[in-house]
Coordinates of C-alpha atoms and ligand atoms in Angstrom, one line a residue:
M114 CA 18.2 -35.9 14.2
G115 CA 17.6 -37.4 17.5
L116 CA 17.4 -35.6 20.7
F117 CA 20.3 -35.5 23.0
T118 CA 19.3 -35.0 26.6
S119 CA 22.3 -33.7 28.5
T120 CA 22.7 -30.0 28.0
P121 CA 25.1 -28.3 28.3
L122 CA 27.7 -30.9 27.4
P123 CA 30.1 -31.8 30.2
E124 CA 33.7 -30.6 29.8
P125 CA 35.8 -33.5 28.5
V126 CA 38.8 -34.4 30.5
G127 CA 42.2 -33.7 29.0
D128 CA 43.4 -30.4 27.5
S129 CA 43.5 -31.0 23.8
A130 CA 41.6 -28.5 21.7
P131 CA 38.2 -29.6 20.2
P132 CA 38.4 -30.7 16.6
V133 CA 37.9 -27.9 14.1
D134 CA 34.5 -28.2 12.4
E135 CA 32.4 -25.2 11.5
H136 CA 29.1 -26.9 11.8
P137 CA 29.5 -30.1 13.7
S138 CA 26.2 -32.0 14.3
R139 CA 25.0 -32.5 17.9
I140 CA 26.0 -36.2 17.6
A141 CA 29.4 -35.4 16.3
T142 CA 30.0 -33.0 19.1
V143 CA 28.9 -35.5 21.7
L144 CA 31.1 -38.2 20.2
S145 CA 34.2 -36.0 20.1
H146 CA 33.7 -35.0 23.8
L147 CA 33.3 -38.7 24.7
R148 CA 36.3 -39.8 22.8
R149 CA 38.5 -37.2 24.2
S150 CA 37.5 -38.1 27.7
A151 CA 37.8 -41.8 26.9
D152 CA 41.3 -41.2 25.5
T153 CA 42.5 -40.1 28.9
R154 CA 41.6 -43.5 30.2
I155 CA 39.3 -42.3 33.0
T156 CA 37.2 -45.4 32.4
H157 CA 40.1 -47.8 33.1
P158 CA 40.7 -48.0 36.8
R159 CA 38.8 -50.7 38.7
R160 CA 37.5 -48.1 41.2
F161 CA 35.9 -46.1 38.4
R162 CA 34.2 -49.1 36.9
R163 CA 32.9 -50.1 40.3
Q164 CA 31.5 -46.6 41.0
Q165 CA 29.7 -46.5 37.7
L166 CA 28.2 -49.9 38.2
K167 CA 27.0 -48.9 41.6
A168 CA 25.6 -45.7 40.2
L169 CA 23.7 -47.6 37.5
E170 CA 22.3 -49.9 40.2
K171 CA 21.3 -46.8 42.2
M172 CA 19.4 -45.4 39.2
L173 CA 17.4 -48.6 38.9
E174 CA 16.6 -48.7 42.5
E175 CA 15.6 -45.0 42.8
H176 CA 13.6 -44.9 39.6
L177 CA 12.1 -48.4 39.6
E178 CA 8.6 -47.0 39.5
D179 CA 9.5 -44.6 36.6
F180 CA 10.8 -47.5 34.5
V181 CA 7.9 -49.8 35.5
Q182 CA 5.5 -47.0 34.4
A183 CA 7.4 -46.5 31.1
L184 CA 7.3 -50.2 30.3
A185 CA 3.5 -50.3 31.0
E186 CA 3.1 -47.4 28.6
D187 CA 5.2 -48.8 25.9
L188 CA 4.2 -52.5 26.0
G189 CA 1.5 -52.9 28.7
K190 CA 4.0 -54.9 30.8
S191 CA 2.7 -55.7 34.3
A192 CA 4.7 -54.3 37.2
T193 CA 5.9 -57.8 38.2
E194 CA 7.0 -58.8 34.7
A195 CA 8.7 -55.4 34.1
K196 CA 10.6 -55.8 37.3
F197 CA 11.8 -59.4 37.0
S198 CA 12.3 -59.6 33.2
E199 CA 13.9 -56.2 32.8
I200 CA 15.2 -54.4 35.9
D201 CA 16.2 -57.5 37.9
V202 CA 18.0 -59.0 34.9
V203 CA 20.2 -55.8 34.8
R204 CA 20.7 -55.8 38.5
A205 CA 21.8 -59.4 38.5
E206 CA 24.3 -58.6 35.8
I207 CA 25.6 -55.6 37.8
D208 CA 25.9 -57.7 40.9
F209 CA 27.7 -60.5 39.1
A210 CA 30.1 -58.1 37.5
Q211 CA 30.8 -56.4 40.9
R212 CA 31.5 -59.7 42.5
H213 CA 33.9 -61.0 39.7
L214 CA 35.5 -57.8 38.4
V215 CA 38.8 -58.4 40.1
E216 CA 39.2 -61.9 38.7
W217 CA 37.9 -60.8 35.2
M218 CA 40.4 -58.0 35.0
D219 CA 43.3 -60.1 36.2
S220 CA 46.0 -60.9 33.6
T221 CA 46.8 -64.5 33.0
S222 CA 50.5 -65.6 32.9
V223 CA 51.2 -68.0 30.0
K224 CA 54.1 -70.3 29.2
V225 CA 57.0 -69.1 27.0
P226 CA 58.6 -71.5 24.6
L227 CA 62.1 -72.7 25.5
A228 CA 63.7 -70.8 22.7
L229 CA 62.6 -67.5 24.3
Q230 CA 63.4 -68.2 27.9
P231 CA 64.0 -66.5 30.2
A232 CA 61.0 -64.3 29.6
M233 CA 57.5 -63.6 30.9
A234 CA 54.3 -63.5 29.0
K235 CA 50.8 -62.6 29.9
V236 CA 47.3 -62.0 28.5
E237 CA 45.5 -59.0 29.8
P238 CA 42.0 -57.9 29.1
R239 CA 42.1 -54.2 28.0
P240 CA 39.3 -51.8 27.3
L241 CA 38.4 -51.4 23.7
G242 CA 37.5 -47.7 23.7
V243 CA 34.1 -46.2 22.9
M244 CA 31.1 -48.5 22.3
L245 CA 27.8 -47.9 20.5
I246 CA 24.9 -49.9 21.9
I247 CA 21.7 -50.0 19.8
G248 CA 18.8 -51.7 21.4
A249 CA 15.4 -53.2 20.4
W250 CA 12.0 -52.3 21.7
N251 CA 10.8 -55.6 23.2
Y252 CA 12.9 -55.4 26.4
P253 CA 13.9 -51.8 26.1
V254 CA 15.6 -51.5 29.4
Q255 CA 17.5 -54.8 29.6
L256 CA 18.7 -54.7 26.0
V257 CA 20.6 -51.5 26.3
L258 CA 21.6 -51.7 30.0
A259 CA 22.9 -55.3 30.1
P260 CA 25.4 -54.5 27.3
L261 CA 26.2 -51.3 29.1
V262 CA 27.1 -53.2 32.3
A263 CA 29.5 -55.3 30.2
A264 CA 30.9 -52.1 28.6
I265 CA 31.5 -50.4 32.0
A266 CA 32.9 -53.5 33.5
A267 CA 35.4 -53.8 30.6
G268 CA 36.5 -50.2 31.1
N269 CA 34.9 -48.7 28.0
A270 CA 33.0 -45.5 27.3
A271 CA 29.6 -45.9 25.6
V272 CA 26.7 -44.3 23.8
I273 CA 23.4 -46.1 24.1
K274 CA 20.6 -45.6 21.5
P275 CA 17.3 -47.1 22.8
S276 CA 14.6 -48.1 20.4
E277 CA 12.3 -45.4 19.3
L278 CA 9.4 -47.9 19.3
A279 CA 9.5 -47.8 23.1
P280 CA 9.5 -44.0 23.5
A281 CA 8.5 -43.8 27.2
T282 CA 11.4 -46.1 28.2
S283 CA 13.8 -44.4 25.9
G284 CA 12.8 -41.0 27.5
A285 CA 13.3 -42.4 31.0
L286 CA 16.7 -43.7 30.1
A287 CA 17.7 -40.4 28.6
K288 CA 16.4 -38.5 31.6
F289 CA 17.9 -40.6 34.4
L290 CA 21.1 -42.1 33.1
P291 CA 23.0 -38.9 32.7
V292 CA 22.1 -38.0 36.3
Y293 CA 23.8 -41.1 37.7
L294 CA 26.6 -42.0 35.3
D295 CA 29.7 -40.0 34.4
E296 CA 28.5 -37.8 31.5
R297 CA 32.0 -37.4 30.2
V298 CA 32.0 -41.0 29.1
Y299 CA 28.4 -42.3 29.0
A300 CA 25.6 -40.8 27.0
V301 CA 22.1 -41.6 25.7
V302 CA 21.1 -40.6 22.2
E303 CA 17.4 -40.9 21.4
G304 CA 15.9 -41.2 18.0
G305 CA 15.0 -43.4 15.1
V306 CA 16.5 -44.5 11.8
D307 CA 18.0 -41.1 11.0
T308 CA 19.8 -41.0 14.3
S309 CA 21.0 -44.6 14.0
T310 CA 22.2 -43.9 10.6
E311 CA 24.2 -40.9 11.7
L312 CA 25.6 -42.8 14.7
L313 CA 26.6 -45.7 12.5
A314 CA 28.5 -43.4 10.2
A315 CA 30.9 -42.5 13.0
R316 CA 33.9 -44.5 14.0
W317 CA 33.4 -46.7 17.1
D318 CA 35.6 -49.3 18.8
H319 CA 32.7 -51.8 19.0
I320 CA 29.1 -51.8 17.9
F321 CA 26.7 -53.8 20.0
Y322 CA 23.4 -54.2 18.1
T323 CA 20.2 -56.0 19.2
G324 CA 17.4 -56.3 16.7
G325 CA 16.3 -57.9 13.5
E326 CA 18.4 -59.4 10.7
R327 CA 17.6 -56.8 8.1
V328 CA 18.9 -53.9 10.1
A329 CA 21.8 -56.1 11.4
K330 CA 23.1 -56.1 7.8
I331 CA 23.0 -52.3 7.7
V332 CA 24.9 -52.2 11.0
A333 CA 27.5 -54.7 9.8
A334 CA 28.0 -52.8 6.5
A335 CA 28.4 -49.5 8.3
A336 CA 30.9 -51.1 10.8
A337 CA 32.9 -52.6 7.9
K338 CA 33.7 -49.1 6.6
H339 CA 35.8 -48.5 9.8
L340 CA 36.6 -52.2 10.4
T341 CA 34.7 -51.9 13.6
P342 CA 34.0 -55.2 15.4
T343 CA 30.3 -55.9 16.1
T344 CA 28.2 -58.0 18.3
L345 CA 24.9 -58.8 16.7
E346 CA 22.1 -60.1 18.9
L347 CA 19.4 -61.1 16.5
G348 CA 16.4 -63.5 16.5
G349 CA 14.9 -66.2 14.4
K350 CA 12.4 -69.0 14.8
S351 CA 13.3 -70.9 18.0
P352 CA 11.7 -74.3 17.8
A353 CA 10.3 -76.4 20.8
V354 CA 10.3 -80.1 20.2
V355 CA 7.7 -81.8 22.5
E356 CA 8.1 -85.4 23.4
N357 CA 6.7 -85.1 26.9
D358 CA 3.3 -83.4 26.7
S359 CA 2.7 -83.3 30.5
L360 CA 0.9 -80.3 32.1
A361 CA 4.2 -79.2 33.5
S362 CA 5.7 -79.1 30.0
A363 CA 2.7 -77.3 28.6
K364 CA 2.9 -74.7 31.4
R365 CA 6.6 -74.0 30.8
L366 CA 6.0 -73.6 27.1
A367 CA 3.0 -71.4 27.5
Y368 CA 4.8 -69.2 30.0
A369 CA 7.9 -68.8 27.8
K370 CA 5.8 -68.2 24.7
F371 CA 3.2 -65.7 26.1
M372 CA 5.4 -63.6 28.4
N373 CA 5.6 -60.0 27.0
A374 CA 2.8 -61.1 24.6
G375 CA 5.2 -63.4 22.7
Q376 CA 7.6 -60.5 21.9
T377 CA 10.7 -62.2 23.2
C378 CA 13.6 -63.1 21.0
V379 CA 14.1 -66.5 22.6
A380 CA 10.3 -67.3 23.0
P381 CA 9.5 -70.8 21.5
D382 CA 8.3 -69.7 18.0
Y383 CA 6.6 -72.9 17.1
V384 CA 6.1 -76.4 18.5
L385 CA 7.0 -79.7 16.9
S386 CA 4.8 -82.3 18.6
V387 CA 6.2 -85.8 18.3
G388 CA 3.0 -87.8 17.6
D389 CA -0.6 -86.7 18.1
S390 CA -0.9 -83.1 19.4
S391 CA -4.4 -83.1 20.8
E392 CA -3.4 -83.7 24.4
L393 CA -0.6 -81.1 24.2
I394 CA -3.0 -78.5 22.7
R395 CA -5.6 -79.2 25.4
R396 CA -2.9 -78.8 28.2
L397 CA -1.5 -75.6 26.6
G398 CA -5.0 -74.2 26.6
Q399 CA -5.3 -75.2 30.2
A400 CA -2.0 -73.5 31.1
I401 CA -3.0 -70.3 29.3
T402 CA -6.3 -70.1 31.1
S403 CA -4.6 -70.7 34.5
F404 CA -2.2 -67.8 33.8
Y405 CA -4.4 -65.2 32.1
G406 CA -8.0 -66.3 32.9
K407 CA -10.8 -66.6 30.5
E408 CA -10.5 -63.0 29.2
P409 CA -6.8 -62.6 28.6
L410 CA -7.4 -59.4 26.5
T411 CA -8.1 -57.5 29.7
H412 CA -5.9 -59.4 32.1
P413 CA -3.4 -57.1 33.8
D414 CA -0.5 -59.6 33.5
F415 CA -0.8 -59.9 29.7
G416 CA 0.9 -57.3 27.6
R417 CA 0.1 -55.6 24.3
I418 CA 1.6 -55.6 20.8
V419 CA 4.1 -52.8 20.4
S420 CA 2.6 -51.1 17.3
R421 CA -0.3 -51.2 14.9
K422 CA 2.0 -52.4 12.1
H423 CA 3.1 -55.4 14.2
F424 CA -0.5 -56.0 15.3
E425 CA -1.7 -56.2 11.7
R426 CA 1.2 -58.4 10.7
L427 CA 0.2 -60.8 13.4
L428 CA -3.5 -60.8 12.5
S429 CA -2.7 -61.8 9.0
M430 CA -1.1 -65.0 10.4
F431 CA -4.4 -66.2 11.7
E432 CA -5.4 -66.9 8.1
Q433 CA -2.6 -69.3 7.6
G434 CA -4.0 -72.3 9.5
E435 CA -6.6 -73.4 11.9
V436 CA -7.0 -71.4 15.2
V437 CA -7.7 -74.0 17.9
F438 CA -7.4 -71.8 20.9
G439 CA -7.7 -68.0 21.4
G440 CA -7.8 -65.9 18.3
E441 CA -9.5 -63.0 19.9
Y442 CA -8.0 -59.5 19.6
D443 CA -8.8 -55.9 20.4
E444 CA -8.0 -53.3 17.8
D445 CA -8.2 -50.4 20.2
T446 CA -5.7 -51.7 22.8
L447 CA -3.5 -53.7 20.4
R448 CA -4.0 -56.9 22.3
I449 CA -4.1 -60.3 20.8
A450 CA -5.1 -63.2 23.0
P451 CA -2.7 -66.1 23.5
S452 CA -3.5 -68.3 20.5
I453 CA -2.7 -71.8 19.3
M454 CA -2.8 -72.8 15.7
R455 CA -2.5 -76.1 13.8
N456 CA -2.6 -77.4 10.2
V457 CA -0.6 -74.3 9.3
D458 CA 0.8 -73.3 5.9
L459 CA 4.5 -74.0 6.0
E460 CA 5.2 -71.5 3.2
G461 CA 3.3 -68.5 4.7
S462 CA 4.8 -65.8 6.9
L463 CA 3.7 -67.6 10.1
M464 CA 6.2 -70.4 9.4
T465 CA 8.9 -68.5 7.4
E466 CA 9.2 -65.3 9.5
E467 CA 9.8 -64.9 13.3
I468 CA 6.3 -64.6 14.7
F469 CA 7.2 -62.3 17.6
G470 CA 3.7 -62.3 19.0
P471 CA 1.3 -64.5 21.0
I472 CA 0.5 -67.1 18.3
L473 CA 1.9 -70.6 18.8
P474 CA 1.7 -73.0 15.8
V475 CA 1.8 -76.7 16.7
I476 CA 3.0 -79.0 14.0
E477 CA 2.8 -82.7 14.3
V478 CA 5.7 -84.9 13.2
E479 CA 5.7 -88.6 13.3
T480 CA 9.2 -89.2 14.8
F481 CA 11.8 -87.4 16.7
E482 CA 14.1 -87.8 13.7
E483 CA 11.6 -85.9 11.6
A484 CA 11.6 -83.0 14.1
L485 CA 15.4 -82.8 13.9
E486 CA 15.2 -82.8 10.1
F487 CA 12.6 -80.1 10.2
I488 CA 14.8 -77.8 12.3
A489 CA 17.9 -78.6 10.2
R490 CA 16.2 -77.5 7.0
R491 CA 15.7 -74.0 8.4
P492 CA 18.1 -71.1 9.5
S493 CA 19.8 -71.7 12.8
P494 CA 17.7 -70.1 15.6
L495 CA 18.7 -68.2 18.7
A496 CA 17.5 -71.1 20.9
A497 CA 16.2 -74.6 20.5
Y498 CA 14.1 -76.3 23.2
L499 CA 13.4 -79.9 23.9
M500 CA 10.6 -81.0 26.3
S501 CA 11.7 -84.5 27.2
E502 CA 13.0 -86.3 30.2
S503 CA 14.9 -88.9 28.1
P504 CA 18.7 -88.5 28.4
R505 CA 19.1 -90.2 25.1
L506 CA 16.9 -87.8 23.2
Q507 CA 18.5 -84.9 25.0
S508 CA 21.9 -86.0 24.0
I509 CA 20.8 -86.5 20.3
F510 CA 19.1 -83.1 20.3
S511 CA 22.2 -81.3 21.6
D512 CA 24.4 -83.1 19.2
R513 CA 22.3 -82.5 16.1
V514 CA 20.7 -79.1 16.5
R515 CA 22.5 -75.9 15.6
A516 CA 21.3 -73.0 17.7
G517 CA 22.6 -70.2 20.0
S518 CA 21.5 -72.2 23.0
I519 CA 20.1 -75.6 23.7
V520 CA 17.7 -75.9 26.6
H521 CA 16.0 -79.0 27.9
N522 CA 12.7 -78.5 29.6
A523 CA 13.1 -74.8 30.7
P524 CA 12.6 -72.4 27.8
L525 CA 13.8 -68.9 28.5
A526 CA 15.6 -69.9 31.7
Q527 CA 19.0 -69.7 29.9
M528 CA 18.6 -65.9 29.9
I529 CA 19.1 -65.6 33.6
V530 CA 22.2 -67.9 34.0
P531 CA 25.0 -65.3 34.0
T532 CA 27.6 -68.0 33.5
L533 CA 26.0 -69.0 30.1
P534 CA 27.0 -67.0 27.0
F535 CA 23.9 -65.4 25.4
G536 CA 23.9 -65.0 21.7
G537 CA 23.1 -66.6 18.3
V538 CA 24.8 -68.5 15.6
G539 CA 24.7 -67.8 11.8
P540 CA 21.6 -65.7 11.0
S541 CA 20.6 -65.5 14.7
G542 CA 23.6 -63.5 15.7
M543 CA 27.3 -63.1 16.1
G544 CA 29.1 -62.9 19.5
A545 CA 27.6 -63.4 22.9
Y546 CA 27.4 -61.7 26.3
H547 CA 26.1 -61.9 29.9
G548 CA 28.5 -62.2 32.8
K549 CA 32.2 -62.7 31.9
H550 CA 31.2 -63.4 28.3
G551 CA 30.1 -59.8 27.9
F552 CA 33.3 -58.6 29.7
D553 CA 35.5 -60.6 27.3
R554 CA 33.5 -59.6 24.3
L555 CA 34.0 -55.9 25.0
S556 CA 37.7 -56.3 25.9
Q557 CA 40.8 -56.7 23.9
M558 CA 42.7 -59.8 25.0
R559 CA 46.1 -58.2 24.8
S560 CA 49.3 -60.2 24.8
E561 CA 52.4 -58.9 26.5
L562 CA 55.9 -60.3 26.4
N563 CA 58.8 -59.2 28.5
K564 CA 62.4 -60.4 27.9
T565 CA 65.5 -58.8 29.4
T566 CA 68.5 -57.8 27.3
V567 CA 70.8 -58.3 30.2
V568 CA 71.4 -61.9 29.1
D569 CA 71.2 -62.0 25.3
T570 CA 70.0 -65.5 24.8
L571 CA 68.6 -64.6 21.3
S572 CA 72.1 -64.2 19.9
A573 CA 72.1 -67.9 19.1
I574 CA 69.5 -67.3 16.3
Y575 CA 70.9 -64.1 14.7
P576 CA 72.3 -64.3 11.2
P577 CA 74.6 -65.3 9.7
Y578 CA 73.3 -68.8 10.0
S579 CA 76.1 -71.2 10.4
W580 CA 75.6 -75.0 10.4
A581 CA 75.9 -74.9 14.2
K582 CA 73.3 -72.2 14.6
R583 CA 70.9 -74.0 12.3
K584 CA 71.2 -77.0 14.6
I585 CA 70.4 -74.9 17.6
I586 CA 67.4 -73.3 15.9
D587 CA 66.1 -76.7 14.8
R588 CA 66.3 -77.9 18.4
L589 CA 64.8 -74.8 19.9
L590 CA 61.8 -74.1 17.6
Ligands
LIG297 P1 13.7 -52.2 16.4 O1 12.8 -51.9 15.3 O2 13.6 -51.6 17.7 O3 15.2 -51.9 15.8 C1 16.3 -52.2 16.6 C2 17.2 -50.9 16.6 O4 17.6 -50.7 15.3 C3 16.4 -49.7 17.0 O5 17.2 -49.0 18.0 C4 16.3 -48.9 15.7 O6 16.3 -47.5 15.9 C5 17.4 -49.4 14.9 N1 17.1 -49.3 13.5 C6 16.0 -49.6 12.9 N2 16.1 -49.4 11.5 C7 17.3 -49.0 11.3 C8 18.1 -48.7 10.1 N3 17.5 -48.7 8.9 N4 19.3 -48.3 10.2 C9 19.9 -48.3 11.4 N5 19.3 -48.6 12.6 C10 18.0 -48.9 12.5 O7 13.8 -53.7 16.7 P2 13.4 -54.9 15.7 O8 14.4 -55.0 14.7 O9 12.0 -54.9 15.4 O10 13.7 -56.1 16.8 C11 13.1 -57.3 16.8 C12 14.1 -58.3 16.5 O11 15.1 -58.2 17.5 C13 13.6 -59.7 16.5 O12 14.1 -60.4 15.4 C14 14.1 -60.2 17.8 O13 14.2 -61.6 17.8 C15 15.4 -59.5 17.9 N6 15.9 -59.5 19.3 C16 17.0 -60.1 19.6 C17 17.4 -60.1 21.0 C18 18.6 -60.8 21.4 O14 19.1 -60.6 22.5 N7 19.2 -61.7 20.6 C19 16.7 -59.4 21.9 C20 15.5 -58.8 21.5 C21 15.1 -58.8 20.2

């Protein structure tokens, strides 16, 4: 079983007796405490949500260095990258939620049909209850804390389970979060598959999972046992169609692909070059060298592969085509240089599985139409990129391609637009978050109707149904 960091457990609010269980597991005890506290609605008031968001921000501010160090340990992330791609993303989410909380929490008055008037109706976002947030290892801070921001803003309690593959970051979250957030309603549970399995067996009000498709099916099956709604933030092979092979295009592609050593869910997985790819490959190489120098394996701004298993999985991909740039690796530090491949085997793992590493296959297609067909024959990805200044091609691309997001000329930038929903479609995910989309996703949109009995206008539709009443009903409804 996983470790739970906060001992002793805080007293739950409310005065109901703890459930009778001779040998409750640590996780079961934690959950029952959390649920009893959440049932008293302490997470509901706006003031509480604001306090908790502020406390989360304070934790990130005061322990920035601890998180930067943990990310360097887990993934070799540079301090700059750790800050802007993890901490700053969460801080921006907190800031956005703080600024818009009043408006998000507001109920919306809606029209009532004539037949029911006079009456008032409104839709009000209500907290769902207790969330389980399970994160992946590649952005181990952002992927649990950004959903947590949405959970807090929406007035929910939550347990977060960071990935065991980023143990230093998981440890830092478990150490610091309970110091800042209200322990009665927020908790960190550390551990691997056994812990996830035990957590998933419990009843939750929403499960927010980020990770791969295989485990997502396990999560969805576990959730189905309790009819728990889920958000599944998954991955896939996000294509980049290149019509404009300028150096600016190449730099943007290389930046998005090789950040975090290619271990980014929305990184361009492969490139479809419309026409000859020689110039594009040359410029991609130029871009890579300008970012990481001639020895990227030792460059401080270039990260490492998370584990030996993933390292070996990636090395086997080098055999599935011609390596035209990079290809070097270091077995001791688990680093693989930014690499470009062409003439690749379309049936091998390189082109059938998400690469999730610093290898970029470039595939030539003769026409733009061929690129669209190539994408359409494969599962819908999390993102699809087009590098082209042509409004006509951009319009065709957004019309024809099915993906979680469509981005023209700025791969990855969609991640930091808090007004855009972030999520997949089909096998790349279910549901979306960021900004208000996260708030709405973790809220119940509750309907409320209020009609006085002082004037009983409904009597016109009560049985027995005379000819005259039927006429009235026909006219009203
Ligand atoms: P991972 O191995 O860290 O697993 C994710 C979580 O699932 C972990 O917390 C882990 O403990 C848990 N888990 C693993 N096996 C389990 C099991 N059998 N039962 C229950 N829980 C289990 O991450 P991963 O799956 O390697 O993540 C990589 C994938 O995540 C890629 O496909 C990537 O594209 C995707 N991803 C998506 C997003 C997004 O926002 N859409 C972000 C990052 C990563």
